[in-house]
Short mmCIF file of C-alpha atoms and ligand atoms in Angstrom, two decimals:
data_model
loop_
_atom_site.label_atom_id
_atom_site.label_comp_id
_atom_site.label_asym_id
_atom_site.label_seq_id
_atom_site.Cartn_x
_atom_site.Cartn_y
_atom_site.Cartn_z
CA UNK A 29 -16.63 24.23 -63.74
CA UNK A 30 -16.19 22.92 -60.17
CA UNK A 31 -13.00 23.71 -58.11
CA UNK A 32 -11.84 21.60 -55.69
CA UNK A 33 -13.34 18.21 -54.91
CA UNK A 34 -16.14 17.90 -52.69
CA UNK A 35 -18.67 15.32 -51.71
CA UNK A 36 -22.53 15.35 -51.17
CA UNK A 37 -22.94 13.39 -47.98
CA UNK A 38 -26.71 12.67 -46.74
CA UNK A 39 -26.91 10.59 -43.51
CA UNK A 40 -30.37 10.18 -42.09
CA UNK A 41 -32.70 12.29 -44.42
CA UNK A 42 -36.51 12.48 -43.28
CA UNK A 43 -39.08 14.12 -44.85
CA UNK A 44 -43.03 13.78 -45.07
CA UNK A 45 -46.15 15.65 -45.81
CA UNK A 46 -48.27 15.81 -42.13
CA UNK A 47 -48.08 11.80 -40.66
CA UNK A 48 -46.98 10.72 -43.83
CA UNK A 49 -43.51 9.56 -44.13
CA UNK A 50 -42.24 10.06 -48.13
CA UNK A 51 -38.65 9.93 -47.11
CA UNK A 52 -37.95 7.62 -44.02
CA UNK A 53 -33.57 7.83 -43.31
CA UNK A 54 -31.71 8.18 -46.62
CA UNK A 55 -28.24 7.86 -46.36
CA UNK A 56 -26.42 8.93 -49.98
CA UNK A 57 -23.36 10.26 -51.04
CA UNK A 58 -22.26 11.90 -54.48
CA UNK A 59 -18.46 12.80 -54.93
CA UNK A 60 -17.80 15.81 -57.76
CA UNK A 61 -16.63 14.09 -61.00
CA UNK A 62 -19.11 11.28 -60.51
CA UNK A 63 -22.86 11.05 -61.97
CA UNK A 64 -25.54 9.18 -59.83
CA UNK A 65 -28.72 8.21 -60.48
CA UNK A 66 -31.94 7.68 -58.02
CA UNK A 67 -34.46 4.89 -59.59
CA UNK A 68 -37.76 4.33 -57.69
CA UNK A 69 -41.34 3.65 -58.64
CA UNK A 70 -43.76 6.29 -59.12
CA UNK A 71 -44.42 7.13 -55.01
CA UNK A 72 -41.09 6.05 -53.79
CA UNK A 73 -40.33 9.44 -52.31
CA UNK A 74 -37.71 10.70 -55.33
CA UNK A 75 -38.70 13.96 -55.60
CA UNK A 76 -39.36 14.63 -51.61
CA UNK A 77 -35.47 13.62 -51.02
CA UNK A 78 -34.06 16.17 -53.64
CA UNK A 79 -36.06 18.73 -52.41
CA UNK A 80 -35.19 18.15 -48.50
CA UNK A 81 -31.61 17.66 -49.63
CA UNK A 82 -32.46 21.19 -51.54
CA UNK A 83 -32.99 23.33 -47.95
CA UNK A 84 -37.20 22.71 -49.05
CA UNK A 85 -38.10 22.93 -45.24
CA UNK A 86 -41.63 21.97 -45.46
CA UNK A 87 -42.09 18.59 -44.46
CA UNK A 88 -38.37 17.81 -43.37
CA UNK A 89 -38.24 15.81 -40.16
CA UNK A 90 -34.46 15.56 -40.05
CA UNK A 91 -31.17 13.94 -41.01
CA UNK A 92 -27.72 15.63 -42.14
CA UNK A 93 -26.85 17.14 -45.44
CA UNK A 94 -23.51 18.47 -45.75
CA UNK A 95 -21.66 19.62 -48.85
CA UNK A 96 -17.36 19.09 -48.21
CA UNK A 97 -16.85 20.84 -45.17
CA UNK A 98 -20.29 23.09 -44.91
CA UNK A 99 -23.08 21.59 -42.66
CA UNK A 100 -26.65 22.19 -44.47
CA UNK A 101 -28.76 19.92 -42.75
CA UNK A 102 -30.49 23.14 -41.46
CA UNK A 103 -29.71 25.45 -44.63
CA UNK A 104 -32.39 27.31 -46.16
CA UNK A 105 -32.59 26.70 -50.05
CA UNK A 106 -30.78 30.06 -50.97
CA UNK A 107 -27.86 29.25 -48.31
CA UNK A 108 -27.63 25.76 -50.23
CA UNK A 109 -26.91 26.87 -53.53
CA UNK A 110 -24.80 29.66 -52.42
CA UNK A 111 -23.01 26.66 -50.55
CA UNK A 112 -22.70 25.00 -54.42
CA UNK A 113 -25.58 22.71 -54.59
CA UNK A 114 -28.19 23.44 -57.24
CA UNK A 115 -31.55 21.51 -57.88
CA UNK A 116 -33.32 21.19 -61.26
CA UNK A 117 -36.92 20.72 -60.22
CA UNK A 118 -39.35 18.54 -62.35
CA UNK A 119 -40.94 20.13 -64.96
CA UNK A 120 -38.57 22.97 -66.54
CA UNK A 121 -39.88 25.50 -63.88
CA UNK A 122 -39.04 28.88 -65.73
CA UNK A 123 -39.64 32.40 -66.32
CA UNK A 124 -42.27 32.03 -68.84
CA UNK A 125 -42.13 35.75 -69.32
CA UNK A 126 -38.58 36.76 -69.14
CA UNK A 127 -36.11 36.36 -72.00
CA UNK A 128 -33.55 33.20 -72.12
CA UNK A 129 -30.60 35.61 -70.97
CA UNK A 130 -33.05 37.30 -67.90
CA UNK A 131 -33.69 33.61 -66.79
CA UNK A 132 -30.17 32.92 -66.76
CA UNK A 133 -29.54 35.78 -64.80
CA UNK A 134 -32.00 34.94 -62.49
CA UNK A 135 -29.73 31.86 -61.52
CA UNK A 136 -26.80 34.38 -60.73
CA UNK A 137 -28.41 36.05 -57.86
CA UNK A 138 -26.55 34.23 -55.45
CA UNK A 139 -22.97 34.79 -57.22
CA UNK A 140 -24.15 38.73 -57.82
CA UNK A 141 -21.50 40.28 -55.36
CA UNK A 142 -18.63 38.21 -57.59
CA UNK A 143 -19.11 41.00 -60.59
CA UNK A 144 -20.18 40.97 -63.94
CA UNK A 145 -16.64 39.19 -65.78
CA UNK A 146 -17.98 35.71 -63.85
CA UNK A 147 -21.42 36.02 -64.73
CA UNK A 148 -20.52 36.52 -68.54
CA UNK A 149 -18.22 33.68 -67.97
CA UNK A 150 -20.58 31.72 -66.51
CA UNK A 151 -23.35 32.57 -69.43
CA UNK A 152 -20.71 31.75 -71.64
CA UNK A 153 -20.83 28.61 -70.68
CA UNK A 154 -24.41 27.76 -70.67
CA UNK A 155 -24.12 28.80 -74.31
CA UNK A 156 -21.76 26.38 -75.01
CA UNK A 157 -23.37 23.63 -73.56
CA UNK A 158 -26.36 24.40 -75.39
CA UNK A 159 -25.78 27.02 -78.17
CA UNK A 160 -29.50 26.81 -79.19
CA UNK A 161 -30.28 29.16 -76.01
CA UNK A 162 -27.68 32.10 -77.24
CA UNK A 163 -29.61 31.52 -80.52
CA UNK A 164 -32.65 32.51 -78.62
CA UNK A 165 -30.95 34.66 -76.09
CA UNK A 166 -33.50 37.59 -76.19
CA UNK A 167 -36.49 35.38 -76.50
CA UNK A 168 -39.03 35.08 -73.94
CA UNK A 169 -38.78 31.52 -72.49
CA UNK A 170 -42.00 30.94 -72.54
CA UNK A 171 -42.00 30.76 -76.48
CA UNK A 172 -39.35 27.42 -76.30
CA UNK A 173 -39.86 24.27 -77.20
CA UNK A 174 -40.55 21.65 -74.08
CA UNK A 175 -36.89 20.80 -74.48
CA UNK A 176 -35.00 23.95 -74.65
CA UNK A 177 -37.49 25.64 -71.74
CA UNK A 178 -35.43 21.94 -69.81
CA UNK A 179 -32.08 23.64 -70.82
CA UNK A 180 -32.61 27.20 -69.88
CA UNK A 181 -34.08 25.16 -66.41
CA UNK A 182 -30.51 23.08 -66.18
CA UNK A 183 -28.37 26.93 -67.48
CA UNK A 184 -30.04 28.53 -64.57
CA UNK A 185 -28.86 26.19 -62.32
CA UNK A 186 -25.85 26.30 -63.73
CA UNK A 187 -25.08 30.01 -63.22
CA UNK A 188 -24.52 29.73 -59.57
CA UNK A 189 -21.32 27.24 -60.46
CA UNK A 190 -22.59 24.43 -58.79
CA UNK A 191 -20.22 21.61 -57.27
CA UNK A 192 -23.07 19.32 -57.49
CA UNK A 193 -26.05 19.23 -59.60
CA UNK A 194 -29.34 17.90 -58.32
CA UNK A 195 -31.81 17.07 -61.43
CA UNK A 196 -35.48 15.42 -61.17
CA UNK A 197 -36.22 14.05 -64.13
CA UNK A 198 -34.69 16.01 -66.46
CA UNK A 199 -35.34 14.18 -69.97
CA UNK A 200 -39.06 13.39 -68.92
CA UNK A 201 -41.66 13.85 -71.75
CA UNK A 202 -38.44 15.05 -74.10
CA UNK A 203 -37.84 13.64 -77.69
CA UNK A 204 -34.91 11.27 -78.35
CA UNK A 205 -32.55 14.16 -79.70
CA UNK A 206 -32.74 16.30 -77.09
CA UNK A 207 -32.41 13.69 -74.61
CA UNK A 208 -29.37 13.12 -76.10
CA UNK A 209 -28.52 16.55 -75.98
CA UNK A 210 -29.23 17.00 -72.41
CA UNK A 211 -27.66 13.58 -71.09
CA UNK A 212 -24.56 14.69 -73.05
CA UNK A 213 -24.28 17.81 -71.47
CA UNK A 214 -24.43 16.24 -68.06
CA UNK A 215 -21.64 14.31 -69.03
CA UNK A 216 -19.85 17.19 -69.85
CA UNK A 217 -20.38 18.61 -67.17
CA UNK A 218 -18.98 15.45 -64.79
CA UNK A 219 -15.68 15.38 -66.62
CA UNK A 220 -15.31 18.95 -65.65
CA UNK A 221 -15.86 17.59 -62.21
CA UNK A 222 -19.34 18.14 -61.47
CA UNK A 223 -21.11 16.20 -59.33
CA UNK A 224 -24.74 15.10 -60.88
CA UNK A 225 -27.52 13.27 -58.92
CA UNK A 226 -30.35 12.64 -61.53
CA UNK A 227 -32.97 10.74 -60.68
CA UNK A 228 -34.93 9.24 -63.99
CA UNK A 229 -38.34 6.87 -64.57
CA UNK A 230 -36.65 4.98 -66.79
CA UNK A 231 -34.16 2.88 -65.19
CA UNK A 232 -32.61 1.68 -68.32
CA UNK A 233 -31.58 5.06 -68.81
CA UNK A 234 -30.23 5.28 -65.50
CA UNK A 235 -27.72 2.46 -65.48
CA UNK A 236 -26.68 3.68 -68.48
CA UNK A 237 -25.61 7.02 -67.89
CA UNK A 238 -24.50 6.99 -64.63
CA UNK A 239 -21.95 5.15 -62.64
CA UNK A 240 -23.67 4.89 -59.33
CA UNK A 241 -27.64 4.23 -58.99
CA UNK A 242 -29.76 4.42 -55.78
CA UNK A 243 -32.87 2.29 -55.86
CA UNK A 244 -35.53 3.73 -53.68
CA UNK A 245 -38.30 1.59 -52.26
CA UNK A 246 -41.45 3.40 -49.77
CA UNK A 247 -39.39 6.52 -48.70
CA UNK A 248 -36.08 3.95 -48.07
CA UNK A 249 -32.54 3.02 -49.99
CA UNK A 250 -33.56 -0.42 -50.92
CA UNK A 251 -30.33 -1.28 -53.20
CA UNK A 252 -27.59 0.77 -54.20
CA UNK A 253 -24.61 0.11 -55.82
CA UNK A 254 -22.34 -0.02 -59.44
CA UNK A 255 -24.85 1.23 -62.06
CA UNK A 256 -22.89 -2.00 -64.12
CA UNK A 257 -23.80 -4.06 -61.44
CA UNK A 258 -27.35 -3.03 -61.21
CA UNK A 259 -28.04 -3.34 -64.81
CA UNK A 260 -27.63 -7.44 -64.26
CA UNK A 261 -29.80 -7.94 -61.20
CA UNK A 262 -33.48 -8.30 -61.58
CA UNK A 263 -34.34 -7.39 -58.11
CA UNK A 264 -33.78 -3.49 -59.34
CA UNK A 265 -36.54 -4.24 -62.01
CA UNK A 266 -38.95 -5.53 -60.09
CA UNK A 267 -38.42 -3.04 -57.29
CA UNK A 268 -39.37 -0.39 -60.00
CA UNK A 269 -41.77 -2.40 -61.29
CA UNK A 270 -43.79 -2.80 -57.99
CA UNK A 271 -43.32 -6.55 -57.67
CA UNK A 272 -40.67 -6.77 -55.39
CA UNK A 273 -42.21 -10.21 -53.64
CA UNK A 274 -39.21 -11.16 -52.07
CA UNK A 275 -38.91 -7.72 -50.33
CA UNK A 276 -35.58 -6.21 -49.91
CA UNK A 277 -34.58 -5.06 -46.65
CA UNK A 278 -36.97 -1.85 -46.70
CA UNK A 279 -39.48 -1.53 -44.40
CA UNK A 280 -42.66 -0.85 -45.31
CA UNK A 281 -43.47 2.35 -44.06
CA UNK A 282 -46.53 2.63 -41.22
CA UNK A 283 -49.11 5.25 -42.35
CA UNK A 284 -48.00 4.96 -45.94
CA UNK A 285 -50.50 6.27 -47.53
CA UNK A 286 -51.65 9.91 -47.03
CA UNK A 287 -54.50 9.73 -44.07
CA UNK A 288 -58.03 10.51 -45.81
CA UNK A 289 -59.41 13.44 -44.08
CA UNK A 290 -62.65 13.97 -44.58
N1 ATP B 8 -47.24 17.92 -51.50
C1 ATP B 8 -47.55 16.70 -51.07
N2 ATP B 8 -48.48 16.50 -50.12
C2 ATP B 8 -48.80 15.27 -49.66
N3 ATP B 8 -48.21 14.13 -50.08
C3 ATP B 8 -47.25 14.26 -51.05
C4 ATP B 8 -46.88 15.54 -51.58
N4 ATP B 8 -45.92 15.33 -52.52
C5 ATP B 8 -45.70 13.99 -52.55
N5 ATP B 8 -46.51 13.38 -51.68
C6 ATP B 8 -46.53 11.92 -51.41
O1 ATP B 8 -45.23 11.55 -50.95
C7 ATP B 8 -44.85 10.30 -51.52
C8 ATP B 8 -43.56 10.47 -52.27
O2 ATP B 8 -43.79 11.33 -53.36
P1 ATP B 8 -42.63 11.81 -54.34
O3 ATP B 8 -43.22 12.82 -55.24
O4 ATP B 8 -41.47 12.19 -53.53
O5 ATP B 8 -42.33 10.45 -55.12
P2 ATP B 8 -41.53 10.21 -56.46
O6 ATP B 8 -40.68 9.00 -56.21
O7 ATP B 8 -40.88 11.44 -56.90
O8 ATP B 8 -42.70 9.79 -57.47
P3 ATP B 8 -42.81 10.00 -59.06
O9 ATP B 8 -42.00 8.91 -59.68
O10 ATP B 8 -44.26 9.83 -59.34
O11 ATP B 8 -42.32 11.37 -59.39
C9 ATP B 8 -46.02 9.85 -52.37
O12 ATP B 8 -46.81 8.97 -51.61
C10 ATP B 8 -46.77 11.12 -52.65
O13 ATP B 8 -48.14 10.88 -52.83
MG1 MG B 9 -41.00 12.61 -58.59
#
């Protein structure tokens, strides 16, 4: 799907809400062709780093983002996927009221001036990653199961041809099939040369499907390394876990917890 090879390369990344500090200097790098995973307990700052990575100005303090040769670091969210960098928010985030095909569409917009042949194209291939949605092509979206609303979610982002795939949680709360469905899909879509950062609760899962893993710890990159490698070390565990008594190198973060205001 991708074209030439490119790299995500993060070097710095801030990003809070007010004095609070959710993402304190992440460096991180996916390459296309390669699938990555971001592990963290619930907290760690996950979802604030894929959305500042994302163009999500609100609450980004700083740091680089830059996508091959384009500098985003002060893109706005349209300019990054335009750029070929496409997040998957949490939570299927949809068109509850527009059809499977409109939804797709929707993801388009920022390819609209390359004409209708590459759209098509680029439908067609949502529909053969997951045929189930040209089954349901003219349904409203809001009628799909909790698992296909995930994969008109992941063909949306698709339709803007992204080099690299940002996903937050993408199998959460789905059954065992269509996890398998979706995880095999991403894997499709690496071995057309698509780089995917996913981050996942389950870190099991992680390991397992990627070949790189990021283990975030209070807003920081506390381990990374060889999902293979990972898999065999404890310290990822308990990191996750919350019992990470040895500490790891990450600081703890000062103001970590949002200030009560009265
Ligand atoms: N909109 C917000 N306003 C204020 N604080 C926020 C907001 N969103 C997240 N936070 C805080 O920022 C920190 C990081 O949250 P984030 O959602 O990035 O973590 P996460 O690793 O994705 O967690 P989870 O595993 O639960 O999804 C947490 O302390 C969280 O309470
Ligand atoms: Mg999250």
């Amino acid at each position: 799907m991708s074209a030439e090879p490119t790299a995500l390369v993060v070097g710095g990344l801030r990003a809070g809400y007010g004095s609070m500090e959710a993402v304190a200097g992440i460096d991180l790098e996916v390459r296309s062709g390669e699938s990555v995973s971001v592990v963290g307990r619930n907290g760690a700052g996950k979802t604030t780093c894929l959305l500042a990575i994302a163009g999500v100005r609100h609450g980004r303090n700083g740091g680089t983002v830059r996508l091959g040769t384009r500098d985003l670091s002060k893109a706005s969210p349209p300019a990054v996927v335009e750029a070929g960098l496409s997040h998957v928010p949490e939570g299927h985030r949809i068109f509850r009221h527009l059809d499977v095909r409109e939804n797709l569409l929707v993801g388009s917009y920022v390819r609209r001036r390359d004409g209708q042949a590459k759209v098509r194209a680029a439908m067609d291939r949502v529909f053969d990653l997951f045929p189930i949605l040209k089954t349901y092509e003219h349904r409203n979206a809001g009628f799909l199961s909790g698992g296909e609303q995930q994969m008109v979610a992941i063909g949306q982002a698709l339709m803007s041809e992204p080099r690299i795939l940002m996903l937050d949680e993408p199998t959460s709360g789905l059954s065992i099939m269509v996890t398998r469905t979706i995880l095999e899909a991403l894997d499709r879509l690496r071995d057309d040369g698509v780089g995917i950062l996913m981050v996942d609760q389950s870190v099991q899962r992680a390991l397992e499907h990627t070949s790189r893993c990021y283990v975030m710890e209070q807003g920081q990159i506390a381990m990374s390394g060889p999902s293979a490698e990972l898999a065999k070390d404890e310290r990822v565990f308990a990191i996750v876990r919350g019992t990470d008594e040895a500490g790891t190198g990450a600081r703890s973060l000062a103001g970590g917890e949002p200030a009560a205001s009265g």
